[in-house]
Amino acid sequence: MKKVIIITGGSRGIGAATARLAAEDGYAVCITYLRNEDAASAVVRKILEAGGEAIAITADVSVEADVVRLFERVDAELGPVTALVNNAGILEQQARVEDMDSARLSRIFATNVFGSFICAREAVRRMSTRHGGAGGAIVNVSSAASRIGSPGEYVDYAAAKGAIDTFTLGLAKEVATEGIRVNAVRPGIIYTDIHASGGEPNRVERVKGSIPMQRGGQPEEVAQAILWLLSDGASYTTGALLDVAGGR
Ligand code: NAP
């Protein structure tokens, strides 16, 4: 069966690393992005140059119509989706809870939580044996923040990732007899652009001393865990929350 993967937020960081590894592993890859077309095109170009199959689609995961259109395009251009990585995620500027307004909370939950729900819904409708599908696997990209709470920085983001953990547990059980495995990775502090969007580009350097392994992680180290959870090697693993956080 052809392996077809959708990776949301695949233009940069952990998503881009996952796209490269998935292509090496024989997946036809669809990455999504929000605005950064040049970065998304570069990821696709590298995969094509290496002989793989890849497309990039702009789709805001917080907009339901965008997600529906994304899955329809993948149906038409690559074939039935067999793997989904709910990776797109955002931070806002570091702040205390007493300084957060509801517009900020709406943005954080719309992208980090609702987007993952709607993408998973579209995937389940296609993968579930209940709907005539051939099964598949979903990996949600949560965060160690869901365990730690991120005080003084982004409790909103940490709480959204807590919702992703619970979503992973519930959906995994809901579709366990329908050929679909659902797991999450919880990265620790990884070298990507996301820290700049939170207002502190050098955050990894500041906090790495608090990590038992005394270093930040590379996007590829998270991507390896994602690919394993998607693989047949993880055939009895569902509802797992896999920490990829250097012991933190
Ligand atoms: P990143 O480098 O900031 O990249 C974010 C990606 O998400 C980009 O491809 C971006 O597209 C896309 N994106 C943002 N908002 C989107 C939306 N509304 N719809 C669709 N795509 C959207 O992030 P990252 O650090 O690789 O993080 C990836 C995931 O890992 C996130 O869920 C994050 O919460 C989680 N995580 C990261 C860390 C870490 O330390 N880096 C730790 C724990 C968990 P554009 O390029 O078009 O902007």
PDB file of C-alpha atoms and ligand atoms in Angstrom:
ATOM      1  CA  MET A   1       0.000   0.000   0.000  1.00  0.00           C
ATOM      2  CA  LYS A   2       1.292   3.486  -0.853  1.00  0.00           C
ATOM      3  CA  LYS A   3       2.357   5.411   2.251  1.00  0.00           C
ATOM      4  CA  VAL A   4       0.992   8.980   2.218  1.00  0.00           C
ATOM      5  CA  ILE A   5       1.771  11.393   5.039  1.00  0.00           C
ATOM      6  CA  ILE A   6       0.422  14.843   5.903  1.00  0.00           C
ATOM      7  CA  ILE A   7       2.690  16.911   8.171  1.00  0.00           C
ATOM      8  CA  THR A   8       1.178  20.202   9.292  1.00  0.00           C
ATOM      9  CA  GLY A   9       3.689  23.009   9.727  1.00  0.00           C
ATOM     10  CA  GLY A  10       6.305  21.216   7.624  1.00  0.00           C
ATOM     11  CA  SER A  11       8.085  24.276   6.273  1.00  0.00           C
ATOM     12  CA  ARG A  12      10.440  24.685   9.235  1.00  0.00           C
ATOM     13  CA  GLY A  13      11.728  23.129  12.440  1.00  0.00           C
ATOM     14  CA  ILE A  14      10.468  19.760  13.636  1.00  0.00           C
ATOM     15  CA  GLY A  15       7.937  19.464  10.787  1.00  0.00           C
ATOM     16  CA  ALA A  16      10.558  19.999   8.089  1.00  0.00           C
ATOM     17  CA  ALA A  17      12.886  17.429   9.697  1.00  0.00           C
ATOM     18  CA  THR A  18       9.987  14.963   9.866  1.00  0.00           C
ATOM     19  CA  ALA A  19       9.205  15.551   6.187  1.00  0.00           C
ATOM     20  CA  ARG A  20      12.784  14.779   5.153  1.00  0.00           C
ATOM     21  CA  LEU A  21      12.907  11.559   7.202  1.00  0.00           C
ATOM     22  CA  ALA A  22       9.449  10.464   6.044  1.00  0.00           C
ATOM     23  CA  ALA A  23      10.495  10.874   2.413  1.00  0.00           C
ATOM     24  CA  GLU A  24      13.621   8.781   3.062  1.00  0.00           C
ATOM     25  CA  ASP A  25      11.326   6.192   4.602  1.00  0.00           C
ATOM     26  CA  GLY A  26       9.274   5.953   1.395  1.00  0.00           C
ATOM     27  CA  TYR A  27       6.313   8.192   2.188  1.00  0.00           C
ATOM     28  CA  ALA A  28       4.734  10.485  -0.377  1.00  0.00           C
ATOM     29  CA  VAL A  29       4.802  13.690   1.652  1.00  0.00           C
ATOM     30  CA  CYS A  30       2.421  16.624   1.921  1.00  0.00           C
ATOM     31  CA  ILE A  31       3.688  19.453   4.110  1.00  0.00           C
ATOM     32  CA  THR A  32       1.533  22.391   5.044  1.00  0.00           C
ATOM     33  CA  TYR A  33       2.600  25.897   5.930  1.00  0.00           C
ATOM     34  CA  LEU A  34       0.979  29.143   6.954  1.00  0.00           C
ATOM     35  CA  ARG A  35       2.907  31.934   5.166  1.00  0.00           C
ATOM     36  CA  ASN A  36       6.473  30.830   4.521  1.00  0.00           C
ATOM     37  CA  GLU A  37       6.167  29.598   0.947  1.00  0.00           C
ATOM     38  CA  ASP A  38       9.911  29.843   0.227  1.00  0.00           C
ATOM     39  CA  ALA A  39      10.800  27.572   3.158  1.00  0.00           C
ATOM     40  CA  ALA A  40       8.065  25.077   2.235  1.00  0.00           C
ATOM     41  CA  SER A  41       9.217  25.020  -1.406  1.00  0.00           C
ATOM     42  CA  ALA A  42      12.807  24.379  -0.291  1.00  0.00           C
ATOM     43  CA  VAL A  43      11.721  21.335   1.757  1.00  0.00           C
ATOM     44  CA  VAL A  44       9.768  19.964  -1.217  1.00  0.00           C
ATOM     45  CA  ARG A  45      12.605  20.646  -3.652  1.00  0.00           C
ATOM     46  CA  LYS A  46      15.118  18.694  -1.539  1.00  0.00           C
ATOM     47  CA  ILE A  47      12.793  15.696  -1.373  1.00  0.00           C
ATOM     48  CA  LEU A  48      12.161  15.785  -5.132  1.00  0.00           C
ATOM     49  CA  GLU A  49      15.896  16.097  -5.861  1.00  0.00           C
ATOM     50  CA  ALA A  50      16.482  12.964  -3.779  1.00  0.00           C
ATOM     51  CA  GLY A  51      13.912  11.094  -5.894  1.00  0.00           C
ATOM     52  CA  GLY A  52      10.988  11.316  -3.471  1.00  0.00           C
ATOM     53  CA  GLU A  53       7.424  12.578  -3.893  1.00  0.00           C
ATOM     54  CA  ALA A  54       6.309  15.736  -2.084  1.00  0.00           C
ATOM     55  CA  ILE A  55       3.909  18.661  -2.288  1.00  0.00           C
ATOM     56  CA  ALA A  56       3.395  21.765  -0.145  1.00  0.00           C
ATOM     57  CA  ILE A  57      -0.024  23.254   0.525  1.00  0.00           C
ATOM     58  CA  THR A  58      -0.785  26.472   2.342  1.00  0.00           C
ATOM     59  CA  ALA A  59      -3.480  25.808   4.917  1.00  0.00           C
ATOM     60  CA  ASP A  60      -4.180  27.529   8.228  1.00  0.00           C
ATOM     61  CA  VAL A  61      -4.973  24.648  10.594  1.00  0.00           C
ATOM     62  CA  SER A  62      -7.089  26.970  12.726  1.00  0.00           C
ATOM     63  CA  VAL A  63      -9.486  27.471   9.769  1.00  0.00           C
ATOM     64  CA  GLU A  64     -11.752  24.457   9.286  1.00  0.00           C
ATOM     65  CA  ALA A  65     -12.376  25.122   5.581  1.00  0.00           C
ATOM     66  CA  ASP A  66      -8.614  25.227   4.946  1.00  0.00           C
ATOM     67  CA  VAL A  67      -8.199  21.815   6.590  1.00  0.00           C
ATOM     68  CA  VAL A  68     -11.057  20.269   4.625  1.00  0.00           C
ATOM     69  CA  ARG A  69      -9.581  21.602   1.374  1.00  0.00           C
ATOM     70  CA  LEU A  70      -6.108  20.330   2.369  1.00  0.00           C
ATOM     71  CA  PHE A  71      -7.298  16.738   2.787  1.00  0.00           C
ATOM     72  CA  GLU A  72      -9.309  16.884  -0.458  1.00  0.00           C
ATOM     73  CA  ARG A  73      -6.214  18.027  -2.341  1.00  0.00           C
ATOM     74  CA  VAL A  74      -4.130  15.220  -0.838  1.00  0.00           C
ATOM     75  CA  ASP A  75      -6.823  12.691  -1.845  1.00  0.00           C
ATOM     76  CA  ALA A  76      -6.600  13.966  -5.417  1.00  0.00           C
ATOM     77  CA  GLU A  77      -2.843  14.537  -5.721  1.00  0.00           C
ATOM     78  CA  LEU A  78      -1.191  11.817  -3.583  1.00  0.00           C
ATOM     79  CA  GLY A  79      -3.935   9.306  -2.732  1.00  0.00           C
ATOM     80  CA  PRO A  80      -5.465   8.132   0.550  1.00  0.00           C
ATOM     81  CA  VAL A  81      -3.662   9.469   3.610  1.00  0.00           C
ATOM     82  CA  THR A  82      -2.076   6.775   5.805  1.00  0.00           C
ATOM     83  CA  ALA A  83      -0.250   8.969   8.341  1.00  0.00           C
ATOM     84  CA  LEU A  84      -0.894  12.362   9.933  1.00  0.00           C
ATOM     85  CA  VAL A  85       1.514  14.414  12.029  1.00  0.00           C
ATOM     86  CA  ASN A  86      -0.258  17.228  13.862  1.00  0.00           C
ATOM     87  CA  ASN A  87       2.837  19.378  14.192  1.00  0.00           C
ATOM     88  CA  ALA A  88       1.772  22.986  13.453  1.00  0.00           C
ATOM     89  CA  GLY A  89       1.980  24.952  16.671  1.00  0.00           C
ATOM     90  CA  ILE A  90       2.487  28.482  17.923  1.00  0.00           C
ATOM     91  CA  LEU A  91       3.694  30.427  20.935  1.00  0.00           C
ATOM     92  CA  GLU A  92       2.944  34.021  21.809  1.00  0.00           C
ATOM     93  CA  GLN A  93       5.279  36.475  23.558  1.00  0.00           C
ATOM     94  CA  GLN A  94       6.296  35.354  27.017  1.00  0.00           C
ATOM     95  CA  ALA A  95       3.831  36.719  29.583  1.00  0.00           C
ATOM     96  CA  ARG A  96       2.246  36.017  32.949  1.00  0.00           C
ATOM     97  CA  VAL A  97      -1.340  34.763  33.136  1.00  0.00           C
ATOM     98  CA  GLU A  98      -2.595  38.067  34.565  1.00  0.00           C
ATOM     99  CA  ASP A  99      -1.485  39.759  31.341  1.00  0.00           C
ATOM    100  CA  MET A 100      -3.192  37.356  28.885  1.00  0.00           C
ATOM    101  CA  ASP A 101      -6.411  38.387  27.122  1.00  0.00           C
ATOM    102  CA  SER A 102      -9.022  36.173  25.508  1.00  0.00           C
ATOM    103  CA  ALA A 103      -7.894  37.055  21.966  1.00  0.00           C
ATOM    104  CA  ARG A 104      -4.482  35.580  22.750  1.00  0.00           C
ATOM    105  CA  LEU A 105      -6.029  32.474  24.333  1.00  0.00           C
ATOM    106  CA  SER A 106      -8.255  32.028  21.275  1.00  0.00           C
ATOM    107  CA  ARG A 107      -5.267  32.143  18.936  1.00  0.00           C
ATOM    108  CA  ILE A 108      -3.267  29.677  21.036  1.00  0.00           C
ATOM    109  CA  PHE A 109      -6.089  27.173  21.387  1.00  0.00           C
ATOM    110  CA  ALA A 110      -7.338  27.586  17.792  1.00  0.00           C
ATOM    111  CA  THR A 111      -4.008  26.589  16.247  1.00  0.00           C
ATOM    112  CA  ASN A 112      -2.554  24.233  18.849  1.00  0.00           C
ATOM    113  CA  VAL A 113      -5.736  22.377  19.857  1.00  0.00           C
ATOM    114  CA  PHE A 114      -8.641  22.926  17.461  1.00  0.00           C
ATOM    115  CA  GLY A 115      -6.373  22.569  14.431  1.00  0.00           C
ATOM    116  CA  SER A 116      -5.156  19.176  15.625  1.00  0.00           C
ATOM    117  CA  PHE A 117      -8.727  18.032  16.304  1.00  0.00           C
ATOM    118  CA  ILE A 118      -9.998  19.007  12.857  1.00  0.00           C
ATOM    119  CA  CYS A 119      -7.008  17.491  11.057  1.00  0.00           C
ATOM    120  CA  ALA A 120      -7.467  14.265  13.045  1.00  0.00           C
ATOM    121  CA  ARG A 121     -11.173  14.266  12.209  1.00  0.00           C
ATOM    122  CA  GLU A 122     -10.415  14.432   8.493  1.00  0.00           C
ATOM    123  CA  ALA A 123      -7.779  11.699   8.856  1.00  0.00           C
ATOM    124  CA  VAL A 124     -10.085   9.372  10.829  1.00  0.00           C
ATOM    125  CA  ARG A 125     -12.841   9.791   8.241  1.00  0.00           C
ATOM    126  CA  ARG A 126     -10.405   8.465   5.640  1.00  0.00           C
ATOM    127  CA  MET A 127      -8.359   5.913   7.652  1.00  0.00           C
ATOM    128  CA  SER A 128     -10.955   4.217   9.868  1.00  0.00           C
ATOM    129  CA  THR A 129     -12.125   0.749   8.881  1.00  0.00           C
ATOM    130  CA  ARG A 130     -15.504   1.958  10.198  1.00  0.00           C
ATOM    131  CA  HIS A 131     -15.620   4.253   7.163  1.00  0.00           C
ATOM    132  CA  GLY A 132     -14.139   1.716   4.725  1.00  0.00           C
ATOM    133  CA  GLY A 133     -10.553   2.934   5.179  1.00  0.00           C
ATOM    134  CA  ALA A 134      -7.417   0.810   5.428  1.00  0.00           C
ATOM    135  CA  GLY A 135      -6.161   2.146   8.773  1.00  0.00           C
ATOM    136  CA  GLY A 136      -3.305   4.478   9.585  1.00  0.00           C
ATOM    137  CA  ALA A 137      -1.406   6.275  12.307  1.00  0.00           C
ATOM    138  CA  ILE A 138      -1.546   9.732  13.851  1.00  0.00           C
ATOM    139  CA  VAL A 139       1.154  11.471  15.877  1.00  0.00           C
ATOM    140  CA  ASN A 140       0.334  14.642  17.776  1.00  0.00           C
ATOM    141  CA  VAL A 141       3.217  16.949  18.625  1.00  0.00           C
ATOM    142  CA  SER A 142       2.624  17.940  22.218  1.00  0.00           C
ATOM    143  CA  SER A 143       5.319  19.386  24.492  1.00  0.00           C
ATOM    144  CA  ALA A 144       7.093  18.743  27.764  1.00  0.00           C
ATOM    145  CA  ALA A 145       5.378  22.033  28.672  1.00  0.00           C
ATOM    146  CA  SER A 146       2.214  20.008  29.296  1.00  0.00           C
ATOM    147  CA  ARG A 147       3.972  18.431  32.309  1.00  0.00           C
ATOM    148  CA  ILE A 148       5.902  21.501  33.433  1.00  0.00           C
ATOM    149  CA  GLY A 149       3.297  24.278  32.976  1.00  0.00           C
ATOM    150  CA  SER A 150       5.737  26.957  31.680  1.00  0.00           C
ATOM    151  CA  PRO A 151       5.223  29.493  34.502  1.00  0.00           C
ATOM    152  CA  GLY A 152       6.108  33.092  33.658  1.00  0.00           C
ATOM    153  CA  GLU A 153       6.498  32.240  29.984  1.00  0.00           C
ATOM    154  CA  TYR A 154       3.381  30.709  28.404  1.00  0.00           C
ATOM    155  CA  VAL A 155       0.999  28.837  30.666  1.00  0.00           C
ATOM    156  CA  ASP A 156      -1.595  29.178  27.878  1.00  0.00           C
ATOM    157  CA  TYR A 157       0.586  27.175  25.479  1.00  0.00           C
ATOM    158  CA  ALA A 158       1.365  24.564  28.152  1.00  0.00           C
ATOM    159  CA  ALA A 159      -2.351  24.161  28.888  1.00  0.00           C
ATOM    160  CA  ALA A 160      -3.086  23.757  25.175  1.00  0.00           C
ATOM    161  CA  LYS A 161      -0.477  20.979  25.026  1.00  0.00           C
ATOM    162  CA  GLY A 162      -2.128  19.403  28.076  1.00  0.00           C
ATOM    163  CA  ALA A 163      -5.297  19.292  26.006  1.00  0.00           C
ATOM    164  CA  ILE A 164      -3.346  17.587  23.220  1.00  0.00           C
ATOM    165  CA  ASP A 165      -2.163  14.894  25.649  1.00  0.00           C
ATOM    166  CA  THR A 166      -5.742  14.166  26.738  1.00  0.00           C
ATOM    167  CA  PHE A 167      -6.954  14.311  23.135  1.00  0.00           C
ATOM    168  CA  THR A 168      -4.300  11.706  22.260  1.00  0.00           C
ATOM    169  CA  LEU A 169      -5.417   9.344  25.043  1.00  0.00           C
ATOM    170  CA  GLY A 170      -9.106   9.645  24.176  1.00  0.00           C
ATOM    171  CA  LEU A 171      -8.834   9.400  20.413  1.00  0.00           C
ATOM    172  CA  ALA A 172      -6.420   6.454  20.681  1.00  0.00           C
ATOM    173  CA  LYS A 173      -9.035   4.477  22.629  1.00  0.00           C
ATOM    174  CA  GLU A 174     -11.894   5.625  20.391  1.00  0.00           C
ATOM    175  CA  VAL A 175     -10.297   4.277  17.195  1.00  0.00           C
ATOM    176  CA  ALA A 176      -8.219   1.413  18.621  1.00  0.00           C
ATOM    177  CA  THR A 177     -10.349  -1.258  16.920  1.00  0.00           C
ATOM    178  CA  GLU A 178     -10.548   0.678  13.645  1.00  0.00           C
ATOM    179  CA  GLY A 179      -6.966   0.219  12.430  1.00  0.00           C
ATOM    180  CA  ILE A 180      -5.698   3.576  13.661  1.00  0.00           C
ATOM    181  CA  ARG A 181      -2.979   4.164  16.269  1.00  0.00           C
ATOM    182  CA  VAL A 182      -2.757   7.596  17.899  1.00  0.00           C
ATOM    183  CA  ASN A 183       0.293   8.709  19.879  1.00  0.00           C
ATOM    184  CA  ALA A 184       2.051  11.902  20.900  1.00  0.00           C
ATOM    185  CA  VAL A 185       5.624  13.066  21.222  1.00  0.00           C
ATOM    186  CA  ARG A 186       6.469  15.590  23.916  1.00  0.00           C
ATOM    187  CA  PRO A 187       9.621  17.415  22.814  1.00  0.00           C
ATOM    188  CA  GLY A 188      11.647  19.306  25.385  1.00  0.00           C
ATOM    189  CA  ILE A 189      13.661  22.324  24.263  1.00  0.00           C
ATOM    190  CA  ILE A 190      14.557  22.001  20.599  1.00  0.00           C
ATOM    191  CA  TYR A 191      16.622  24.286  18.355  1.00  0.00           C
ATOM    192  CA  THR A 192      13.952  25.873  16.109  1.00  0.00           C
ATOM    193  CA  ASP A 193      12.531  29.325  15.312  1.00  0.00           C
ATOM    194  CA  ILE A 194       9.645  28.915  17.758  1.00  0.00           C
ATOM    195  CA  HIS A 195      11.597  30.477  20.637  1.00  0.00           C
ATOM    196  CA  ALA A 196      12.074  33.692  18.649  1.00  0.00           C
ATOM    197  CA  SER A 197       8.322  33.920  18.182  1.00  0.00           C
ATOM    198  CA  GLY A 198       8.009  33.731  21.979  1.00  0.00           C
ATOM    199  CA  GLY A 199      10.373  36.726  22.220  1.00  0.00           C
ATOM    200  CA  GLU A 200      13.576  34.895  23.225  1.00  0.00           C
ATOM    201  CA  PRO A 201      15.586  33.540  20.255  1.00  0.00           C
ATOM    202  CA  ASN A 202      18.370  32.255  22.548  1.00  0.00           C
ATOM    203  CA  ARG A 203      16.057  30.501  25.004  1.00  0.00           C
ATOM    204  CA  VAL A 204      17.692  27.094  24.428  1.00  0.00           C
ATOM    205  CA  GLU A 205      21.070  28.447  25.534  1.00  0.00           C
ATOM    206  CA  ARG A 206      19.571  30.040  28.656  1.00  0.00           C
ATOM    207  CA  VAL A 207      17.745  26.952  29.903  1.00  0.00           C
ATOM    208  CA  LYS A 208      19.873  24.079  28.688  1.00  0.00           C
ATOM    209  CA  GLY A 209      21.658  23.858  32.043  1.00  0.00           C
ATOM    210  CA  SER A 210      18.362  22.711  33.588  1.00  0.00           C
ATOM    211  CA  ILE A 211      18.136  19.748  31.195  1.00  0.00           C
ATOM    212  CA  PRO A 212      19.655  16.512  32.574  1.00  0.00           C
ATOM    213  CA  MET A 213      21.499  15.926  29.299  1.00  0.00           C
ATOM    214  CA  GLN A 214      22.750  19.551  29.484  1.00  0.00           C
ATOM    215  CA  ARG A 215      21.834  20.381  25.878  1.00  0.00           C
ATOM    216  CA  GLY A 216      18.929  21.309  23.633  1.00  0.00           C
ATOM    217  CA  GLY A 217      17.589  18.802  21.138  1.00  0.00           C
ATOM    218  CA  GLN A 218      17.798  18.843  17.363  1.00  0.00           C
ATOM    219  CA  PRO A 219      14.616  18.701  15.242  1.00  0.00           C
ATOM    220  CA  GLU A 220      15.850  15.424  13.713  1.00  0.00           C
ATOM    221  CA  GLU A 221      15.911  13.789  17.157  1.00  0.00           C
ATOM    222  CA  VAL A 222      12.190  14.504  17.518  1.00  0.00           C
ATOM    223  CA  ALA A 223      11.507  13.463  13.931  1.00  0.00           C
ATOM    224  CA  GLN A 224      13.091  10.042  14.590  1.00  0.00           C
ATOM    225  CA  ALA A 225      10.653   9.445  17.452  1.00  0.00           C
ATOM    226  CA  ILE A 226       7.694  10.535  15.294  1.00  0.00           C
ATOM    227  CA  LEU A 227       8.711   8.200  12.462  1.00  0.00           C
ATOM    228  CA  TRP A 228       9.046   5.293  14.878  1.00  0.00           C
ATOM    229  CA  LEU A 229       5.567   5.900  16.311  1.00  0.00           C
ATOM    230  CA  LEU A 230       4.178   5.916  12.763  1.00  0.00           C
ATOM    231  CA  SER A 231       6.006   2.736  11.789  1.00  0.00           C
ATOM    232  CA  ASP A 232       4.999  -0.923  12.011  1.00  0.00           C
ATOM    233  CA  GLY A 233       7.677  -1.216  14.680  1.00  0.00           C
ATOM    234  CA  ALA A 234       5.202   0.551  16.970  1.00  0.00           C
ATOM    235  CA  SER A 235       2.326  -1.762  16.013  1.00  0.00           C
ATOM    236  CA  TYR A 236       1.259  -2.354  19.652  1.00  0.00           C
ATOM    237  CA  THR A 237       1.811   1.254  20.768  1.00  0.00           C
ATOM    238  CA  THR A 238      -1.202   3.537  20.982  1.00  0.00           C
ATOM    239  CA  GLY A 239      -2.197   6.268  23.410  1.00  0.00           C
ATOM    240  CA  ALA A 240       1.477   6.756  24.322  1.00  0.00           C
ATOM    241  CA  LEU A 241       2.971  10.124  25.246  1.00  0.00           C
ATOM    242  CA  LEU A 242       6.644   9.796  24.327  1.00  0.00           C
ATOM    243  CA  ASP A 243       8.968  12.317  26.007  1.00  0.00           C
ATOM    244  CA  VAL A 244      11.839  13.452  23.773  1.00  0.00           C
ATOM    245  CA  ALA A 245      13.270  15.933  26.188  1.00  0.00           C
ATOM    246  CA  GLY A 246      16.799  14.981  27.246  1.00  0.00           C
ATOM    247  CA  GLY A 247      15.524  13.694  30.571  1.00  0.00           C
ATOM    248  CA  ARG A 248      13.685  16.911  31.514  1.00  0.00           C
TER     249      ARG A 248
HETATM  250  P1  NAP B   1       8.513  26.449  14.210  1.00  0.00           P
HETATM  251  O1  NAP B   1       9.945  26.251  13.844  1.00  0.00           O
HETATM  252  O2  NAP B   1       8.073  27.767  14.756  1.00  0.00           O
HETATM  253  O3  NAP B   1       7.613  26.083  12.930  1.00  0.00           O
HETATM  254  C1  NAP B   1       6.242  26.186  13.025  1.00  0.00           C
HETATM  255  C2  NAP B   1       5.603  25.583  11.795  1.00  0.00           C
HETATM  256  O4  NAP B   1       4.173  25.627  11.951  1.00  0.00           O
HETATM  257  C3  NAP B   1       5.914  26.339  10.522  1.00  0.00           C
HETATM  258  O5  NAP B   1       5.961  25.405   9.468  1.00  0.00           O
HETATM  259  C4  NAP B   1       4.699  27.261  10.371  1.00  0.00           C
HETATM  260  O6  NAP B   1       4.456  27.661   9.029  1.00  0.00           O
HETATM  261  C5  NAP B   1       3.599  26.345  10.862  1.00  0.00           C
HETATM  262  N1  NAP B   1       2.389  27.001  11.342  1.00  0.00           N
HETATM  263  C6  NAP B   1       2.268  27.935  12.322  1.00  0.00           C
HETATM  264  N2  NAP B   1       0.984  28.270  12.489  1.00  0.00           N
HETATM  265  C7  NAP B   1       0.267  27.534  11.595  1.00  0.00           C
HETATM  266  C8  NAP B   1      -1.098  27.452  11.265  1.00  0.00           C
HETATM  267  N3  NAP B   1      -2.038  28.197  11.907  1.00  0.00           N
HETATM  268  N4  NAP B   1      -1.468  26.617  10.282  1.00  0.00           N
HETATM  269  C9  NAP B   1      -0.544  25.866   9.637  1.00  0.00           C
HETATM  270  N5  NAP B   1       0.758  25.903   9.898  1.00  0.00           N
HETATM  271  C10 NAP B   1       1.165  26.734  10.865  1.00  0.00           C
HETATM  272  O7  NAP B   1       8.020  25.356  15.268  1.00  0.00           O
HETATM  273  P2  NAP B   1       8.726  24.046  15.883  1.00  0.00           P
HETATM  274  O8  NAP B   1       9.558  24.461  17.029  1.00  0.00           O
HETATM  275  O9  NAP B   1       9.277  23.192  14.806  1.00  0.00           O
HETATM  276  O10 NAP B   1       7.444  23.364  16.539  1.00  0.00           O
HETATM  277  C11 NAP B   1       6.717  22.318  15.913  1.00  0.00           C
HETATM  278  C12 NAP B   1       5.819  21.700  16.967  1.00  0.00           C
HETATM  279  O11 NAP B   1       6.629  21.238  18.047  1.00  0.00           O
HETATM  280  C13 NAP B   1       4.820  22.674  17.592  1.00  0.00           C
HETATM  281  O12 NAP B   1       3.593  22.016  17.823  1.00  0.00           O
HETATM  282  C14 NAP B   1       5.470  23.055  18.897  1.00  0.00           C
HETATM  283  O13 NAP B   1       4.522  23.454  19.860  1.00  0.00           O
HETATM  284  C15 NAP B   1       6.134  21.743  19.267  1.00  0.00           C
HETATM  285  N6  NAP B   1       7.240  21.860  20.219  1.00  0.00           N
HETATM  286  C16 NAP B   1       8.359  22.566  19.920  1.00  0.00           C
HETATM  287  C17 NAP B   1       9.374  22.650  20.853  1.00  0.00           C
HETATM  288  C18 NAP B   1      10.649  23.402  20.604  1.00  0.00           C
HETATM  289  O14 NAP B   1      11.420  23.600  21.557  1.00  0.00           O
HETATM  290  N7  NAP B   1      10.916  23.838  19.384  1.00  0.00           N
HETATM  291  C19 NAP B   1       9.233  22.021  22.089  1.00  0.00           C
HETATM  292  C20 NAP B   1       8.077  21.313  22.356  1.00  0.00           C
HETATM  293  C21 NAP B   1       7.089  21.235  21.416  1.00  0.00           C
HETATM  294  P3  NAP B   1       5.204  28.971   8.383  1.00  0.00           P
HETATM  295  O15 NAP B   1       6.630  28.554   8.127  1.00  0.00           O
HETATM  296  O16 NAP B   1       4.449  29.251   7.130  1.00  0.00           O
HETATM  297  O17 NAP B   1       5.107  30.064   9.394  1.00  0.00           O
END
